[in-house]
Every structure is written in structure tokens, then in C-alpha cells.
Amino acid sequence: MNGSIHSIETMGTVDGPGLRYVVFTAGCPLRCKYCHNPDTWDINNGKTMSVEEILDDFEKYRPYLKNGGITVSGGEPLVQIDFLIALFEEAKKRNIHTCLDTSGATFTKVGKRHEKFVRMIKSIDLVMLDIKHIRVDGYYDLTKGNLNETLDFLDFMSKEETYCDVWVRHVILKGITYKTEYLYELGYLIGGYKNIKAIDVLPYHVMGESKYEAMGLTYPLEGMPPMPKENAVKARKVIEAGIAKRLQEDRNKNK
Ligand code: SF4
């Protein structure tokens, strides 16, 4: 089985536990205003690589990747779900820790495609789920995507038969996601899921702008200031207050 691969990073430090071999797939249905990698949007903008080629390459780095493993990121990896199934299944046969970095876009609760998710999740140890905005309209405005796909995917991974550990990622942007009510709501949602094991609050930065210029595109957030790192700490506190509220409510219900 072949995939369309944008690039590979052999010593990733921010894409899951430990040091990781990170495969960035080509193709993404979203158009996040803050996307740093618009060159990953087109599925045809990748190099064709087979599962064996990738995993054989991984083996070269394996001795250095103790406590790590393989992460597939993008783009949006789920647009190549058949390739993901083949890659993750083979990786598990080789006893490799597997992680998927995704927005959940294209998840569906019905049909043949859903069955593919059921199969895929069995070979994944950890999903890093990017919840880009906590409101449906805000999500659409920021990404041109559907928040419900993300939340349905999260829900799916909380079920016993399709269980998977999740780390949530959330980018904070001035006036877009960095608002007390939104952060609190995000925390309130997170508090309802026992499979969420960690939360990563990422301050917006402006690294991708030059790629837009090179591609002849206008950067949608031109003039948006980078988010100071200390605001991630503040955002986290609000999210934690939302989580605490949810846990308290759930405890009261179960009394
Ligand atoms: S999901 Fe990722 S690759 Fe796709 S547009 Fe958003 S930030 Fe860019």
C-alpha cells in the first residue's frame, strides 16, 4: 500500500511521547487560517512511498527512538485512511508505538468509511486531537471544516470497543480562540472524557507566512500578533476550571 508523503522528520520531539519518527502526509480538506503548512494541502504534492519503505527507514532510527515511536501527521492524515490502516497495522506487528496527529476531519459515524475508522483505531496507541475551536460557527470560520467531525471522533474513541487514549491540542489566537468563555467550554467538554490524558495549549506563532508568499497566496491572518507564551499558562487555568466544573457536576449526578 502506498501513501502520498509530504515529508519525514526522523527525530520529532513535539509529536507524541519520546523521540519520534514523524510522517507528514499530503492532503488536507481544511483551510485553517493559521496553517503553517499550506504546501501540505494538495494530496498530489507528495512523494509516493510504500508502508514497507517507510517502516524499513524507521528501523534505521529505531535504536535512537527509545520510548518513542512513529507519528503520522499532516496535512490531514485521515484523507489517506487506507494507507493509515496498512501503516499502523504493520507498525504494530513490528511492536512500534503508534500515534496519529489529526483534526478528526472526515470522521463519519456511518457506512463503510466508519468501518475503516473502527479498524484503524485498533492499531493506534495514541491520538493527538486538535480541537481548533469549541463552537461550530467559530470552527467553520477558522478552518472551513465541521467541528462535529472532531467531536464525534473524540466520542468514538471514548467507547469501550473503539477506545483510544487522546491528547488534546488547542491553538490560542487573539480574538478567535483566546476567550475566557471558549476556553472554559473547552475544559467543560474535556472534563467529560476519561480517555483524554493530556492537554497541550499552543500559542499562535507566525512561522508559515513566507510559504504563503511563495505559493502566491494571501496569508489570512496578516497582522495578527503572535500569542505571548505566558498566555498559554493563563488559558490552561481557564480550561482546568472548566474541567473541574464538569467533574464536580458528574460527581454530583452519580451521588
Ligand atoms: S488541518 Fe493542519 S494542515 Fe490542514 S489546514 Fe489546518 S493546520 Fe493546515
Tab-separated table of C-alpha atoms and ligand atoms in Angstrom:
chain	number	residue	atom	x	y	z
A	1	MET	CA	0.000	0.000	0.000
A	2	ASN	CA	1.350	3.408	-0.982
A	3	GLY	CA	0.798	6.834	0.562
A	4	SER	CA	1.412	10.356	-0.649
A	5	ILE	CA	4.035	11.673	1.749
A	6	HIS	CA	4.885	15.348	2.089
A	7	SER	CA	7.964	14.851	4.272
A	8	ILE	CA	9.515	12.845	7.104
A	9	GLU	CA	11.149	14.066	10.302
A	10	THR	CA	13.332	11.452	11.959
A	11	MET	CA	13.717	12.972	15.435
A	12	GLY	CA	10.458	14.734	16.286
A	13	THR	CA	10.192	15.984	19.860
A	14	VAL	CA	6.698	17.512	19.923
A	15	ASP	CA	4.570	14.887	18.195
A	16	GLY	CA	3.834	12.397	20.943
A	17	PRO	CA	5.731	10.677	23.759
A	18	GLY	CA	9.516	10.363	23.483
A	19	LEU	CA	11.549	10.921	20.341
A	20	ARG	CA	9.522	10.131	17.250
A	21	TYR	CA	9.754	9.340	13.591
A	22	VAL	CA	7.129	11.649	12.091
A	23	VAL	CA	5.498	11.037	8.721
A	24	PHE	CA	3.752	14.104	7.289
A	25	THR	CA	1.153	13.047	4.760
A	26	ALA	CA	-0.052	15.210	1.877
A	27	GLY	CA	-3.666	16.322	1.528
A	28	CYS	CA	-5.967	18.297	3.806
A	29	PRO	CA	-9.643	19.251	3.441
A	30	LEU	CA	-9.367	22.076	5.993
A	31	ARG	CA	-8.107	25.603	5.386
A	32	CYS	CA	-7.095	26.777	8.836
A	33	LYS	CA	-6.347	30.469	8.807
A	34	TYR	CA	-3.192	29.878	10.827
A	35	CYS	CA	-1.956	26.866	8.841
A	36	HIS	CA	1.849	26.770	8.786
A	37	ASN	CA	1.971	24.198	6.050
A	38	PRO	CA	-0.195	25.213	3.086
A	39	ASP	CA	2.187	23.157	0.949
A	40	THR	CA	0.612	20.029	2.508
A	41	TRP	CA	-2.932	20.816	1.318
A	42	ASP	CA	-2.671	19.166	-2.088
A	43	ILE	CA	-2.590	15.366	-1.939
A	44	ASN	CA	-0.694	15.356	-5.227
A	45	ASN	CA	2.061	17.425	-3.673
A	46	GLY	CA	3.653	14.400	-2.007
A	47	LYS	CA	6.130	11.661	-2.800
A	48	THR	CA	4.732	8.171	-3.249
A	49	MET	CA	6.092	5.851	-0.555
A	50	SER	CA	5.072	2.350	0.476
A	51	VAL	CA	4.405	1.141	4.027
A	52	GLU	CA	7.483	-1.113	3.799
A	53	GLU	CA	9.713	1.709	2.586
A	54	ILE	CA	8.650	3.905	5.494
A	55	LEU	CA	8.954	1.231	8.158
A	56	ASP	CA	12.280	-0.014	6.837
A	57	ASP	CA	13.521	3.570	7.029
A	58	PHE	CA	12.090	3.819	10.564
A	59	GLU	CA	14.136	0.748	11.587
A	60	LYS	CA	17.350	2.698	10.869
A	61	TYR	CA	16.411	5.213	13.555
A	62	ARG	CA	14.759	2.783	15.948
A	63	PRO	CA	17.755	2.455	18.304
A	64	TYR	CA	17.605	6.217	18.943
A	65	LEU	CA	13.844	6.357	19.378
A	66	LYS	CA	13.621	4.610	22.751
A	67	ASN	CA	10.324	5.439	24.500
A	68	GLY	CA	9.168	6.940	21.195
A	69	GLY	CA	7.707	5.511	18.039
A	70	ILE	CA	6.036	6.593	14.847
A	71	THR	CA	3.623	9.514	14.449
A	72	VAL	CA	1.610	10.284	11.353
A	73	SER	CA	0.784	13.956	10.956
A	74	GLY	CA	-0.102	16.142	8.008
A	75	GLY	CA	-1.810	17.765	6.220
A	76	GLU	CA	-4.721	15.708	7.482
A	77	PRO	CA	-3.661	12.044	7.584
A	78	LEU	CA	-7.259	10.796	7.649
A	79	VAL	CA	-7.715	11.658	3.970
A	80	GLN	CA	-5.443	8.625	3.361
A	81	ILE	CA	-7.187	6.293	5.798
A	82	ASP	CA	-6.482	3.107	3.812
A	83	PHE	CA	-2.791	3.908	3.924
A	84	LEU	CA	-3.021	4.658	7.664
A	85	ILE	CA	-4.639	1.282	8.316
A	86	ALA	CA	-1.871	-0.519	6.423
A	87	LEU	CA	0.917	1.509	8.043
A	88	PHE	CA	-0.357	1.266	11.622
A	89	GLU	CA	-1.197	-2.439	11.362
A	90	GLU	CA	2.272	-3.239	10.075
A	91	ALA	CA	3.854	-0.966	12.711
A	92	LYS	CA	2.031	-2.843	15.498
A	93	LYS	CA	3.245	-6.160	14.058
A	94	ARG	CA	6.751	-4.736	14.481
A	95	ASN	CA	5.951	-3.650	18.030
A	96	ILE	CA	6.217	0.093	17.326
A	97	HIS	CA	4.304	2.674	19.395
A	98	THR	CA	1.850	4.397	17.041
A	99	CYS	CA	0.417	7.887	17.199
A	100	LEU	CA	-1.936	9.804	14.907
A	101	ASP	CA	-1.893	13.610	14.885
A	102	THR	CA	-5.224	14.743	13.458
A	103	SER	CA	-8.093	17.218	13.500
A	104	GLY	CA	-10.599	14.377	13.121
A	105	ALA	CA	-11.796	15.920	9.839
A	106	THR	CA	-13.612	13.386	7.589
A	107	PHE	CA	-14.696	11.204	10.526
A	108	THR	CA	-18.121	9.737	9.949
A	109	LYS	CA	-20.435	7.733	12.206
A	110	VAL	CA	-21.933	5.626	9.419
A	111	GLY	CA	-21.160	3.471	6.414
A	112	LYS	CA	-18.084	1.808	5.005
A	113	ARG	CA	-15.846	4.707	5.882
A	114	HIS	CA	-16.857	4.362	9.520
A	115	GLU	CA	-15.823	0.703	9.419
A	116	LYS	CA	-12.373	1.852	8.323
A	117	PHE	CA	-12.131	4.028	11.435
A	118	VAL	CA	-13.123	1.047	13.574
A	119	ARG	CA	-10.340	-0.995	12.014
A	120	MET	CA	-7.732	1.779	12.100
A	121	ILE	CA	-8.201	2.723	15.747
A	122	LYS	CA	-7.299	-0.812	16.880
A	123	SER	CA	-3.703	-0.252	15.728
A	124	ILE	CA	-3.261	3.220	17.236
A	125	ASP	CA	-1.827	3.733	20.727
A	126	LEU	CA	-2.428	7.472	20.955
A	127	VAL	CA	-4.350	10.136	19.054
A	128	MET	CA	-3.281	13.754	19.308
A	129	LEU	CA	-6.557	15.503	18.560
A	130	ASP	CA	-6.514	19.124	17.522
A	131	ILE	CA	-9.728	20.794	18.700
A	132	LYS	CA	-9.355	24.008	16.764
A	133	HIS	CA	-12.388	25.891	18.100
A	134	ILE	CA	-15.113	24.913	20.538
A	135	ARG	CA	-18.052	26.467	18.676
A	136	VAL	CA	-19.422	25.157	15.368
A	137	ASP	CA	-19.581	28.600	13.733
A	138	GLY	CA	-16.166	29.634	15.066
A	139	TYR	CA	-14.704	26.339	13.881
A	140	TYR	CA	-16.076	26.856	10.403
A	141	ASP	CA	-14.876	30.423	10.259
A	142	LEU	CA	-11.371	29.404	11.356
A	143	THR	CA	-10.984	26.187	9.321
A	144	LYS	CA	-13.830	25.855	6.771
A	145	GLY	CA	-14.454	22.491	8.455
A	146	ASN	CA	-17.093	20.898	10.677
A	147	LEU	CA	-16.460	20.764	14.435
A	148	ASN	CA	-18.843	17.846	14.786
A	149	GLU	CA	-16.437	15.562	12.912
A	150	THR	CA	-13.784	16.305	15.546
A	151	LEU	CA	-16.155	15.839	18.464
A	152	ASP	CA	-17.728	12.681	17.021
A	153	PHE	CA	-14.246	11.228	16.573
A	154	LEU	CA	-13.434	12.054	20.200
A	155	ASP	CA	-16.660	10.420	21.311
A	156	PHE	CA	-15.917	7.345	19.188
A	157	MET	CA	-12.534	6.947	20.894
A	158	SER	CA	-14.132	7.098	24.344
A	159	LYS	CA	-16.234	3.976	23.677
A	160	GLU	CA	-15.038	0.674	25.060
A	161	GLU	CA	-14.916	-1.157	21.730
A	162	THR	CA	-13.054	1.644	19.902
A	163	TYR	CA	-11.166	3.066	22.881
A	164	CYS	CA	-8.026	5.131	22.360
A	165	ASP	CA	-6.009	7.460	24.574
A	166	VAL	CA	-6.188	11.090	23.431
A	167	TRP	CA	-4.030	14.149	23.938
A	168	VAL	CA	-5.901	17.318	23.066
A	169	ARG	CA	-4.163	20.163	21.286
A	170	HIS	CA	-5.548	23.655	21.121
A	171	VAL	CA	-4.030	26.722	19.474
A	172	ILE	CA	-4.830	30.041	21.127
A	173	LEU	CA	-5.268	33.076	18.874
A	174	LYS	CA	-6.134	36.602	19.938
A	175	GLY	CA	-9.851	37.335	19.491
A	176	ILE	CA	-10.520	33.908	17.912
A	177	THR	CA	-9.932	31.135	20.457
A	178	TYR	CA	-8.295	33.093	23.266
A	179	LYS	CA	-11.538	33.984	25.022
A	180	THR	CA	-12.464	33.001	28.561
A	181	GLU	CA	-15.884	31.616	27.632
A	182	TYR	CA	-14.497	29.433	24.841
A	183	LEU	CA	-11.611	28.103	26.917
A	184	TYR	CA	-13.962	27.315	29.774
A	185	GLU	CA	-16.325	25.499	27.388
A	186	LEU	CA	-13.413	23.533	26.005
A	187	GLY	CA	-12.454	22.492	29.535
A	188	TYR	CA	-16.047	21.590	30.312
A	189	LEU	CA	-16.115	19.314	27.277
A	190	ILE	CA	-12.739	17.740	28.093
A	191	GLY	CA	-13.858	17.026	31.676
A	192	GLY	CA	-16.478	14.641	30.272
A	193	TYR	CA	-13.896	12.331	28.654
A	194	LYS	CA	-11.831	9.858	30.647
A	195	ASN	CA	-9.772	8.915	27.581
A	196	ILE	CA	-8.232	12.416	27.402
A	197	LYS	CA	-4.860	12.066	29.097
A	198	ALA	CA	-3.198	15.422	28.385
A	199	ILE	CA	-3.878	18.905	27.028
A	200	ASP	CA	-1.417	20.943	25.061
A	201	VAL	CA	-2.183	24.664	24.748
A	202	LEU	CA	-0.198	26.114	21.860
A	203	PRO	CA	0.300	29.857	21.462
A	204	TYR	CA	-0.180	31.056	17.861
A	205	HIS	CA	3.018	31.976	16.057
A	206	VAL	CA	3.643	33.380	12.597
A	207	MET	CA	6.084	30.897	11.104
A	208	GLY	CA	4.120	29.943	7.992
A	209	GLU	CA	3.713	33.358	6.374
A	210	SER	CA	6.606	33.081	3.906
A	211	LYS	CA	5.189	29.835	2.470
A	212	TYR	CA	2.005	31.684	1.512
A	213	GLU	CA	4.030	34.313	-0.316
A	214	ALA	CA	5.977	31.620	-2.146
A	215	MET	CA	2.704	29.950	-3.191
A	216	GLY	CA	1.181	33.267	-4.323
A	217	LEU	CA	-1.483	33.110	-1.576
A	218	THR	CA	-2.583	35.818	0.799
A	219	TYR	CA	-1.906	34.987	4.440
A	220	PRO	CA	-5.364	35.126	6.083
A	221	LEU	CA	-4.082	36.313	9.460
A	222	GLU	CA	-1.791	39.048	8.200
A	223	GLY	CA	-1.077	41.452	11.047
A	224	MET	CA	-2.182	39.012	13.764
A	225	PRO	CA	0.390	39.291	16.587
A	226	PRO	CA	1.979	36.092	17.938
A	227	MET	CA	0.429	34.949	21.207
A	228	PRO	CA	2.740	35.502	24.210
A	229	LYS	CA	3.778	32.176	25.751
A	230	GLU	CA	2.584	33.187	29.222
A	231	ASN	CA	-0.976	33.375	27.874
A	232	ALA	CA	-0.846	29.626	27.342
A	233	VAL	CA	-0.497	29.278	31.125
A	234	LYS	CA	-3.474	31.587	31.663
A	235	ALA	CA	-5.544	29.720	29.054
A	236	ARG	CA	-4.713	26.435	30.702
A	237	LYS	CA	-6.009	27.672	34.053
A	238	VAL	CA	-9.360	28.589	32.471
A	239	ILE	CA	-9.536	25.196	30.730
A	240	GLU	CA	-8.779	23.483	34.053
A	241	ALA	CA	-11.586	25.447	35.732
A	242	GLY	CA	-13.962	24.122	33.049
A	243	ILE	CA	-12.712	20.580	33.615
A	244	ALA	CA	-13.158	20.925	37.395
A	245	LYS	CA	-16.722	22.163	36.934
A	246	ARG	CA	-17.583	19.192	34.720
A	247	LEU	CA	-16.037	16.664	37.081
A	248	GLN	CA	-17.918	18.202	40.009
A	249	GLU	CA	-21.211	18.039	38.104
A	250	ASP	CA	-20.597	14.423	37.105
A	251	ARG	CA	-19.768	13.504	40.712
A	252	ASN	CA	-22.989	15.132	41.907
A	253	LYS	CA	-25.005	13.233	39.291
A	254	ASN	CA	-23.551	9.939	40.447
A	255	LYS	CA	-24.271	10.543	44.115
B	1	SF4	S1	-5.555	20.808	9.476
B	1	SF4	FE1	-3.373	21.253	9.622
B	1	SF4	S2	-2.622	21.093	7.509
B	1	SF4	FE2	-4.850	21.252	7.384
B	1	SF4	S3	-5.231	23.430	7.077
B	1	SF4	FE3	-5.361	23.013	9.290
B	1	SF4	S4	-3.332	23.424	10.119
B	1	SF4	FE4	-3.143	23.214	7.863
